[in-house]
Coordinates of N, CA, C and O in Angstrom, one line a residue:
M1 N -33.2 45.5 65.4 CA -32.5 45.8 64.1 C -31.9 44.5 63.6 O -31.3 43.7 64.3
D2 N -32.1 44.2 62.3 CA -31.6 43.0 61.7 C -30.1 43.0 61.5 O -29.5 44.1 61.5
G3 N -29.5 41.9 61.2 CA -28.1 41.8 61.0 C -27.6 42.6 59.8 O -26.5 43.1 59.7
R4 N -28.5 42.6 58.7 CA -28.1 43.3 57.5 C -27.9 44.8 57.8 O -27.0 45.4 57.4
R5 N -28.8 45.4 58.6 CA -28.7 46.8 58.9 C -27.5 47.1 59.7 O -26.8 48.1 59.6
R6 N -27.2 46.2 60.7 CA -26.0 46.4 61.5 C -24.7 46.4 60.6 O -23.8 47.1 60.8
R7 N -24.7 45.4 59.7 CA -23.5 45.4 58.8 C -23.4 46.6 58.0 O -22.3 47.1 57.7
Y8 N -24.5 47.2 57.5 CA -24.5 48.4 56.7 C -24.0 49.5 57.5 O -23.2 50.4 57.0
E9 N -24.4 49.6 58.8 CA -24.0 50.7 59.6 C -22.5 50.7 59.9 O -21.9 51.7 60.1
N10 N -22.0 49.5 60.0 CA -20.5 49.3 60.3 C -19.7 49.5 59.0 O -18.4 49.5 59.1
A11 N -20.3 49.6 57.8 CA -19.5 49.7 56.6 C -18.8 51.1 56.5 O -19.3 52.1 57.2
Q12 N -17.8 51.2 55.8 CA -17.1 52.5 55.6 C -18.0 53.4 54.8 O -18.7 53.0 53.9
P13 N -17.9 54.7 55.0 CA -18.7 55.6 54.2 C -18.3 55.6 52.8 O -17.1 55.4 52.4
Y14 N -19.3 55.7 51.9 CA -19.1 55.7 50.4 C -18.6 54.3 49.9 O -18.1 54.3 48.8
Q15 N -18.7 53.3 50.7 CA -18.3 52.0 50.2 C -19.6 51.2 49.9 O -20.4 51.0 50.8
L16 N -19.7 50.8 48.6 CA -20.9 50.1 48.2 C -20.7 48.6 48.4 O -19.7 48.1 47.9
T17 N -21.6 47.9 49.0 CA -21.6 46.5 49.1 C -22.9 45.9 48.6 O -23.8 46.7 48.1
D18 N -23.1 44.6 48.6 CA -24.3 44.0 48.2 C -25.5 44.4 49.2 O -26.6 44.3 48.8
E19 N -25.1 44.9 50.3 CA -26.1 45.3 51.3 C -26.5 46.8 51.3 O -27.3 47.2 52.0
S20 N -25.8 47.5 50.5 CA -26.0 49.0 50.4 C -27.3 49.3 49.7 O -27.6 48.9 48.6
P21 N -28.2 50.0 50.4 CA -29.6 50.3 49.9 C -29.5 51.5 48.9 O -29.5 52.6 49.4
V22 N -29.4 51.2 47.6 CA -29.2 52.3 46.7 C -30.3 52.4 45.6 O -30.4 53.5 45.0
Y23 N -31.2 51.4 45.5 CA -32.1 51.4 44.4 C -33.5 51.9 44.9 O -34.0 51.3 45.8
V24 N -34.1 52.8 44.2 CA -35.5 53.2 44.5 C -36.4 52.1 43.9 O -36.0 51.3 43.1
I25 N -37.7 52.1 44.3 CA -38.5 51.0 44.0 C -38.7 50.9 42.4 O -38.8 49.7 42.0
S26 N -38.7 51.9 41.7 CA -38.9 51.8 40.2 C -37.7 51.1 39.6 O -37.9 50.2 38.7
V27 N -36.5 51.4 40.0 CA -35.3 50.8 39.5 C -35.2 49.3 40.0 O -34.9 48.4 39.2
A28 N -35.6 49.1 41.2 CA -35.6 47.7 41.7 C -36.6 46.9 41.0 O -36.4 45.7 40.7
A29 N -37.8 47.4 40.6 CA -38.8 46.7 39.9 C -38.2 46.4 38.5 O -38.4 45.2 38.0
Q30 N -37.6 47.3 37.8 CA -37.0 47.0 36.5 C -35.9 45.9 36.6 O -35.9 45.0 35.8
L31 N -35.1 46.0 37.6 CA -34.0 45.1 37.7 C -34.5 43.7 38.1 O -33.9 42.7 37.6
S32 N -35.5 43.6 38.8 CA -36.1 42.3 39.2 C -37.1 41.7 38.2 O -37.4 40.5 38.3
G33 N -37.6 42.6 37.3 CA -38.6 42.1 36.4 C -40.0 42.1 37.0 O -40.9 41.4 36.4
L34 N -40.2 42.7 38.1 CA -41.5 42.7 38.7 C -42.1 44.1 38.7 O -41.5 45.1 38.5
H35 N -43.4 44.2 38.9 CA -44.1 45.5 39.0 C -43.9 46.1 40.3 O -43.8 45.4 41.3
P36 N -43.8 47.4 40.4 CA -43.6 48.1 41.7 C -44.6 47.7 42.8 O -44.3 47.6 43.9
Q37 N -45.9 47.5 42.3 CA -46.9 47.1 43.3 C -46.6 45.7 43.9 O -46.9 45.5 45.1
T38 N -46.0 44.9 43.1 CA -45.6 43.5 43.6 C -44.6 43.7 44.6 O -44.6 43.0 45.7
L39 N -43.6 44.6 44.4 CA -42.6 44.8 45.4 C -43.2 45.4 46.7 O -42.8 45.0 47.8
R40 N -44.2 46.2 46.6 CA -44.8 46.8 47.8 C -45.5 45.6 48.6 O -45.5 45.6 49.8
Q41 N -46.2 44.7 47.8 CA -46.9 43.6 48.4 C -45.9 42.7 49.1 O -46.1 42.2 50.2
Y42 N -44.8 42.4 48.5 CA -43.8 41.5 49.1 C -43.2 42.2 50.4 O -42.9 41.5 51.3
D43 N -43.1 43.5 50.4 CA -42.7 44.2 51.6 C -43.7 44.1 52.7 O -43.4 43.8 53.8
R44 N -45.0 44.2 52.4 CA -46.0 44.1 53.4 C -46.1 42.7 53.9 O -46.3 42.5 55.1
L45 N -45.8 41.7 53.1 CA -45.9 40.3 53.5 C -44.6 39.9 54.3 O -44.5 38.8 54.9
G46 N -43.5 40.7 54.2 CA -42.3 40.4 54.9 C -41.4 39.5 54.1 O -40.4 39.0 54.7
L47 N -41.6 39.3 52.8 CA -40.8 38.5 52.0 C -39.4 39.2 51.7 O -38.4 38.6 51.8
V48 N -39.5 40.5 51.4 CA -38.3 41.3 51.1 C -38.5 42.6 51.9 O -39.6 43.2 51.8
S49 N -37.6 42.9 52.8 CA -37.7 44.1 53.6 C -36.6 45.1 53.2 O -35.5 45.1 53.8
P50 N -36.9 46.0 52.3 CA -35.9 47.1 52.0 C -35.7 48.1 53.1 O -36.6 48.2 54.0
D51 N -34.6 48.7 53.0 CA -34.3 49.8 54.0 C -35.2 51.0 53.7 O -35.8 51.1 52.6
R52 N -35.4 51.9 54.6 CA -36.2 53.1 54.4 C -35.4 54.3 54.5 O -34.4 54.4 55.3
T53 N -35.7 55.3 53.8 CA -35.1 56.6 53.9 C -35.8 57.4 55.0 O -36.8 56.9 55.6
A54 N -35.3 58.6 55.3 CA -36.0 59.4 56.4 C -37.4 59.7 56.0 O -38.3 59.8 56.9
G55 N -37.7 59.9 54.7 CA -39.1 60.2 54.3 C -39.9 58.9 54.1 O -41.0 58.9 53.5
R56 N -39.4 57.7 54.5 CA -40.1 56.4 54.5 C -40.1 55.8 53.1 O -40.8 54.9 52.8
G57 N -39.3 56.3 52.2 CA -39.2 55.7 50.8 C -38.3 54.5 50.9 O -37.4 54.3 51.7
R58 N -38.7 53.5 50.1 CA -38.0 52.2 50.1 C -36.7 52.4 49.3 O -36.6 53.0 48.2
R59 N -35.6 51.7 49.8 CA -34.4 51.6 49.1 C -33.9 50.2 49.1 O -33.8 49.6 50.2
Y60 N -33.7 49.6 47.9 CA -33.4 48.2 47.8 C -31.9 48.1 47.5 O -31.3 48.9 46.9
S61 N -31.3 47.0 48.0 CA -29.9 46.7 47.8 C -29.8 45.6 46.7 O -30.8 45.1 46.3
A62 N -28.6 45.4 46.3 CA -28.4 44.3 45.3 C -28.8 43.0 45.8 O -29.4 42.1 45.1
R63 N -28.7 42.7 47.1 CA -29.1 41.5 47.7 C -30.6 41.4 47.7 O -31.2 40.3 47.5
D64 N -31.3 42.5 48.0 CA -32.8 42.6 47.9 C -33.3 42.2 46.5 O -34.2 41.5 46.3
I65 N -32.6 42.7 45.5 CA -33.0 42.5 44.1 C -32.8 41.0 43.8 O -33.7 40.4 43.2
E66 N -31.7 40.4 44.3 CA -31.5 39.0 44.1 C -32.6 38.1 44.8 O -33.1 37.2 44.2
L67 N -33.0 38.6 46.0 CA -34.0 37.9 46.7 C -35.4 38.0 46.0 O -36.2 37.1 45.9
L68 N -35.6 39.2 45.4 CA -36.9 39.4 44.6 C -36.9 38.4 43.4 O -37.9 37.8 43.1
R69 N -35.8 38.3 42.8 CA -35.7 37.3 41.6 C -35.9 35.9 42.1 O -36.6 35.1 41.4
Q70 N -35.4 35.5 43.3 CA -35.6 34.2 43.8 C -37.0 34.0 44.2 O -37.6 32.9 43.9
V71 N -37.7 35.0 44.7 CA -39.1 34.9 45.1 C -39.9 34.6 43.8 O -40.8 33.8 43.7
Q72 N -39.6 35.4 42.8 CA -40.3 35.3 41.5 C -40.1 33.9 40.9 O -41.0 33.2 40.5
Q73 N -38.9 33.4 41.0 CA -38.6 32.1 40.4 C -39.3 31.0 41.2 O -39.9 30.1 40.6
L74 N -39.3 31.1 42.5 CA -40.0 30.1 43.3 C -41.5 30.1 43.1 O -42.2 29.1 43.0
S75 N -42.0 31.3 42.9 CA -43.5 31.5 42.7 C -43.9 31.0 41.3 O -44.9 30.2 41.2
Q76 N -43.2 31.5 40.3 CA -43.7 31.2 38.9 C -43.2 29.8 38.4 O -44.0 29.1 37.9
D77 N -42.0 29.5 38.6 CA -41.4 28.3 38.1 C -41.7 27.1 38.9 O -42.0 26.0 38.4
E78 N -41.7 27.2 40.2 CA -41.9 26.1 41.1 C -43.3 26.0 41.7 O -43.6 24.9 42.3
G79 N -44.1 27.0 41.5 CA -45.5 27.0 41.9 C -45.7 27.0 43.4 O -46.7 26.6 43.9
I80 N -44.7 27.6 44.1 CA -44.8 27.7 45.6 C -45.6 29.0 45.9 O -45.3 30.0 45.4
N81 N -46.5 28.9 46.9 CA -47.3 30.1 47.3 C -46.4 31.0 48.1 O -45.3 30.6 48.6
L82 N -46.9 32.2 48.3 CA -46.1 33.2 49.0 C -45.8 32.8 50.5 O -44.7 33.1 51.0
A83 N -46.8 32.2 51.1 CA -46.5 31.7 52.5 C -45.4 30.7 52.5 O -44.5 30.7 53.4
G84 N -45.4 29.8 51.6 CA -44.3 28.8 51.5 C -42.9 29.4 51.2 O -41.9 29.1 51.7
I85 N -43.0 30.4 50.3 CA -41.7 31.2 50.0 C -41.2 31.9 51.2 O -40.0 31.9 51.5
K86 N -42.1 32.5 52.0 CA -41.7 33.2 53.2 C -41.0 32.2 54.2 O -40.0 32.5 54.7
R87 N -41.6 31.0 54.3 CA -41.0 30.0 55.2 C -39.7 29.6 54.7 O -38.7 29.4 55.5
I88 N -39.5 29.4 53.4 CA -38.2 29.0 52.8 C -37.2 30.1 53.1 O -36.1 29.7 53.5
I89 N -37.6 31.3 52.9 CA -36.6 32.4 53.2 C -36.2 32.4 54.6 O -35.0 32.6 55.0
E90 N -37.2 32.3 55.5 CA -36.9 32.2 57.0 C -36.0 31.1 57.3 O -35.0 31.3 58.1
L91 N -36.2 29.9 56.7 CA -35.3 28.8 57.0 C -33.9 29.0 56.5 O -32.9 28.7 57.1
E92 N -33.8 29.6 55.3 CA -32.5 29.9 54.7 C -31.8 30.9 55.6 O -30.5 30.8 55.8
N93 N -32.5 31.9 56.1 CA -31.9 32.9 57.0 C -31.4 32.2 58.3 O -30.3 32.6 58.8
Q94 N -32.2 31.3 58.8 CA -31.9 30.6 60.0 C -30.6 29.8 59.8 O -29.7 29.7 60.6
V95 N -30.5 29.1 58.6 CA -29.4 28.3 58.3 C -28.1 29.1 58.2 O -27.1 28.8 58.8
S96 N -28.3 30.3 57.6 CA -27.1 31.2 57.5 C -26.7 31.7 58.9 O -25.5 31.8 59.1
A97 N -27.6 32.0 59.7 CA -27.3 32.5 61.1 C -26.6 31.3 61.9 O -25.7 31.6 62.6
L98 N -27.1 30.1 61.7 CA -26.5 29.0 62.4 C -25.1 28.7 61.9 O -24.2 28.4 62.7
K99 N -24.9 28.9 60.6 CA -23.5 28.7 60.0 C -22.6 29.7 60.6 O -21.4 29.4 60.9
A100 N -23.1 31.0 60.7 CA -22.2 32.0 61.3 C -21.9 31.7 62.7 O -20.8 32.0 63.2
R101 N -22.9 31.2 63.5 CA -22.7 30.9 64.9 C -21.7 29.8 65.0 O -20.8 29.8 65.9
I102 N -21.8 28.8 64.1 CA -20.8 27.6 64.1 C -19.4 28.2 63.9 O -18.5 27.8 64.6
A103 N -19.3 29.1 62.9 CA -17.9 29.6 62.7 C -17.4 30.4 63.9 O -16.3 30.3 64.2
E104 N -18.3 31.1 64.5 CA -18.0 31.9 65.7 C -17.5 31.0 66.8 O -16.5 31.2 67.5
L105 N -18.3 29.9 67.1 CA -17.9 28.9 68.1 C -16.7 28.2 67.8 O -15.8 27.9 68.7
Q106 N -16.4 27.9 66.5 CA -15.2 27.2 66.1 C -14.0 28.1 66.4 O -13.0 27.6 66.8
G107 N -14.2 29.4 66.1 CA -13.1 30.3 66.4 C -12.8 30.4 67.9 O -11.7 30.4 68.3
A108 N -13.9 30.3 68.7 CA -13.7 30.3 70.2 C -13.0 29.0 70.6 O -12.1 29.1 71.5
V109 N -13.4 27.9 70.0 CA -12.7 26.6 70.4 C -11.3 26.7 70.0 O -10.4 26.2 70.7
D110 N -11.0 27.2 68.8 CA -9.6 27.3 68.3 C -8.8 28.2 69.3 O -7.6 27.9 69.6
G111 N -9.4 29.3 69.7 CA -8.7 30.2 70.6 C -8.5 29.5 72.0 O -7.4 29.7 72.6
A112 N -9.5 28.8 72.5 CA -9.3 28.1 73.7 C -8.2 27.0 73.6 O -7.5 26.8 74.6
T113 N -8.2 26.3 72.5 CA -7.2 25.3 72.3 C -5.8 25.9 72.3 O -4.9 25.4 72.9
A114 N -5.6 27.0 71.6 CA -4.3 27.7 71.6 C -3.9 28.2 73.0 O -2.8 28.0 73.4
A115 N -4.9 28.7 73.7 CA -4.6 29.2 75.1 C -4.2 28.0 76.0 O -3.3 28.1 76.8
M116 N -4.9 26.9 75.8 CA -4.6 25.7 76.6 C -3.2 25.2 76.3 O -2.4 24.8 77.2
Q117 N -2.8 25.2 75.0 CA -1.5 24.7 74.6 C -0.4 25.7 75.2 O 0.6 25.2 75.6
Q118 N -0.7 27.0 75.2 CA 0.3 27.9 75.7 C 0.5 27.7 77.2 O 1.6 27.7 77.8
R119 N -0.7 27.4 77.9 CA -0.6 27.2 79.4 C 0.2 25.9 79.6 O 1.0 25.8 80.6
E120 N -0.1 24.9 78.8 CA 0.6 23.6 79.0 C 2.1 23.7 78.8 O 2.9 23.2 79.5
A121 N 2.4 24.5 77.7 CA 3.9 24.8 77.5 C 4.5 25.5 78.6 O 5.6 25.3 79.0
A122 N 3.8 26.5 79.2 CA 4.3 27.2 80.4 C 4.5 26.3 81.6 O 5.5 26.4 82.3
V123 N 3.6 25.4 81.8 CA 3.7 24.4 82.9 C 5.0 23.5 82.6 O 5.8 23.3 83.5
H124 N 5.1 23.0 81.4 CA 6.3 22.2 81.1 C 7.6 23.0 81.3 O 8.6 22.5 81.7
A125 N 7.5 24.3 80.9 CA 8.7 25.1 81.0 C 9.1 25.4 82.5 O 10.2 25.6 82.8
S126 N 8.1 25.3 83.3 CA 8.3 25.6 84.8 C 8.9 24.4 85.5 O 9.2 24.5 86.7
Y127 N 8.9 23.2 84.9 CA 9.5 22.0 85.6 C 10.9 22.3 86.0 O 11.7 22.9 85.2
R128 N 11.3 21.8 87.2 CA 12.7 22.0 87.7 C 13.5 20.9 87.0 O 13.1 19.8 86.8
R129 N 14.6 21.4 86.5 CA 15.5 20.5 85.8 C 16.9 20.5 86.6 O 17.9 21.0 86.0
D130 N 16.8 20.0 87.8 CA 18.1 20.0 88.6 C 19.0 18.9 88.1 O 18.6 18.0 87.5
L131 N 20.3 19.1 88.4 CA 21.3 18.1 88.1 C 21.1 17.0 89.0 O 21.0 17.1 90.2
V132 N 21.1 15.8 88.5 CA 21.0 14.6 89.3 C 22.4 13.9 89.2 O 22.9 13.7 88.1
P133 N 22.9 13.5 90.3 CA 24.2 12.8 90.3 C 24.1 11.5 89.5 O 23.2 10.7 89.7
Y134 N 25.1 11.2 88.8 CA 25.2 10.0 88.0 C 26.1 9.1 88.6 O 27.2 9.4 88.9
Q135 N 25.6 7.9 88.9 CA 26.5 6.9 89.6 C 26.8 5.8 88.5 O 25.9 5.2 88.0
D136 N 28.1 5.7 88.3 CA 28.5 4.7 87.3 C 28.4 3.3 87.9 O 29.0 3.0 88.9
V137 N 27.7 2.5 87.3 CA 27.5 1.1 87.8 C 28.5 0.2 87.1 O 28.5 0.2 85.8
Q138 N 29.3 -0.4 87.9 CA 30.3 -1.3 87.3 C 29.6 -2.6 86.8 O 28.9 -3.2 87.6
Q139 N 29.9 -3.0 85.6 CA 29.3 -4.2 85.1 C 30.2 -5.4 85.6 O 31.4 -5.4 85.5
A140 N 29.5 -6.4 86.2 CA 30.2 -7.6 86.6 C 30.4 -8.5 85.4 O 29.6 -8.5 84.5
S141 N 31.5 -9.2 85.4 CA 31.8 -10.0 84.3 C 31.5 -11.5 84.6 O 32.2 -12.4 84.2
A142 N 30.6 -11.7 85.5 CA 30.2 -13.1 85.9 C 29.4 -13.7 84.9 O 28.6 -13.1 84.2
L143 N 29.6 -15.0 84.8 CA 28.9 -15.8 83.8 C 28.1 -16.8 84.6 O 28.6 -17.5 85.4
V144 N 26.8 -16.9 84.3 CA 25.9 -17.8 84.9 C 25.5 -18.8 83.9 O 25.1 -18.5 82.8
V145 N 25.7 -20.1 84.2 CA 25.4 -21.2 83.3 C 24.2 -21.9 83.9 O 24.1 -22.3 85.1
W146 N 23.2 -22.1 83.1 CA 22.0 -22.8 83.5 C 22.1 -24.2 83.0 O 22.3 -24.5 81.9
R147 N 21.8 -25.1 84.0 CA 21.8 -26.5 83.6 C 20.5 -27.1 84.2 O 20.2 -26.9 85.3
P148 N 19.8 -27.8 83.3 CA 18.6 -28.4 83.9 C 18.9 -29.5 84.9 O 19.9 -30.2 84.8
R149 N 18.0 -29.6 85.9 CA 18.2 -30.6 86.9 C 17.8 -32.0 86.3 O 16.9 -32.1 85.6
R150 N 18.6 -33.0 86.8 CA 18.3 -34.3 86.4 C 17.5 -35.0 87.5 O 18.0 -35.1 88.6
D151 N 16.3 -35.3 87.2 CA 15.4 -36.0 88.2 C 15.7 -37.5 88.1 O 15.6 -38.1 87.0
Q152 N 16.0 -38.1 89.2 CA 16.3 -39.5 89.1 C 15.4 -40.3 90.0 O 14.9 -40.0 91.0

């Protein structure tokens, strides 16, 4: 199961997000400016993978519609073939996953740093602070004069 579906399953009921699969293929085609058959082809190629209903009907999210527009732009305006577009999408998804992992690891590092600082503070707090007798040292009022030796 991909990350998008897991996020959707964890969402509150009746809460619409960019990941909520709400558009049937005809509406998604109109919103993206593509023919429904083109959407089916993109689904077969794995460029855009909409969620499915119990009856196997496709349901597109707002994010899917945006991805369809991006695929169309890359294909028509940039002249990139569908295999290249698929690779671009895979790499963008990989970058997003790596950024999420970096954020997760940074959180773990921050947590470990905070725990280390707490332990260090606990160790410093556990130091014994006994009273040490103070001995008053009397200052002598002697004066020492230095004179260079005369070599003769």
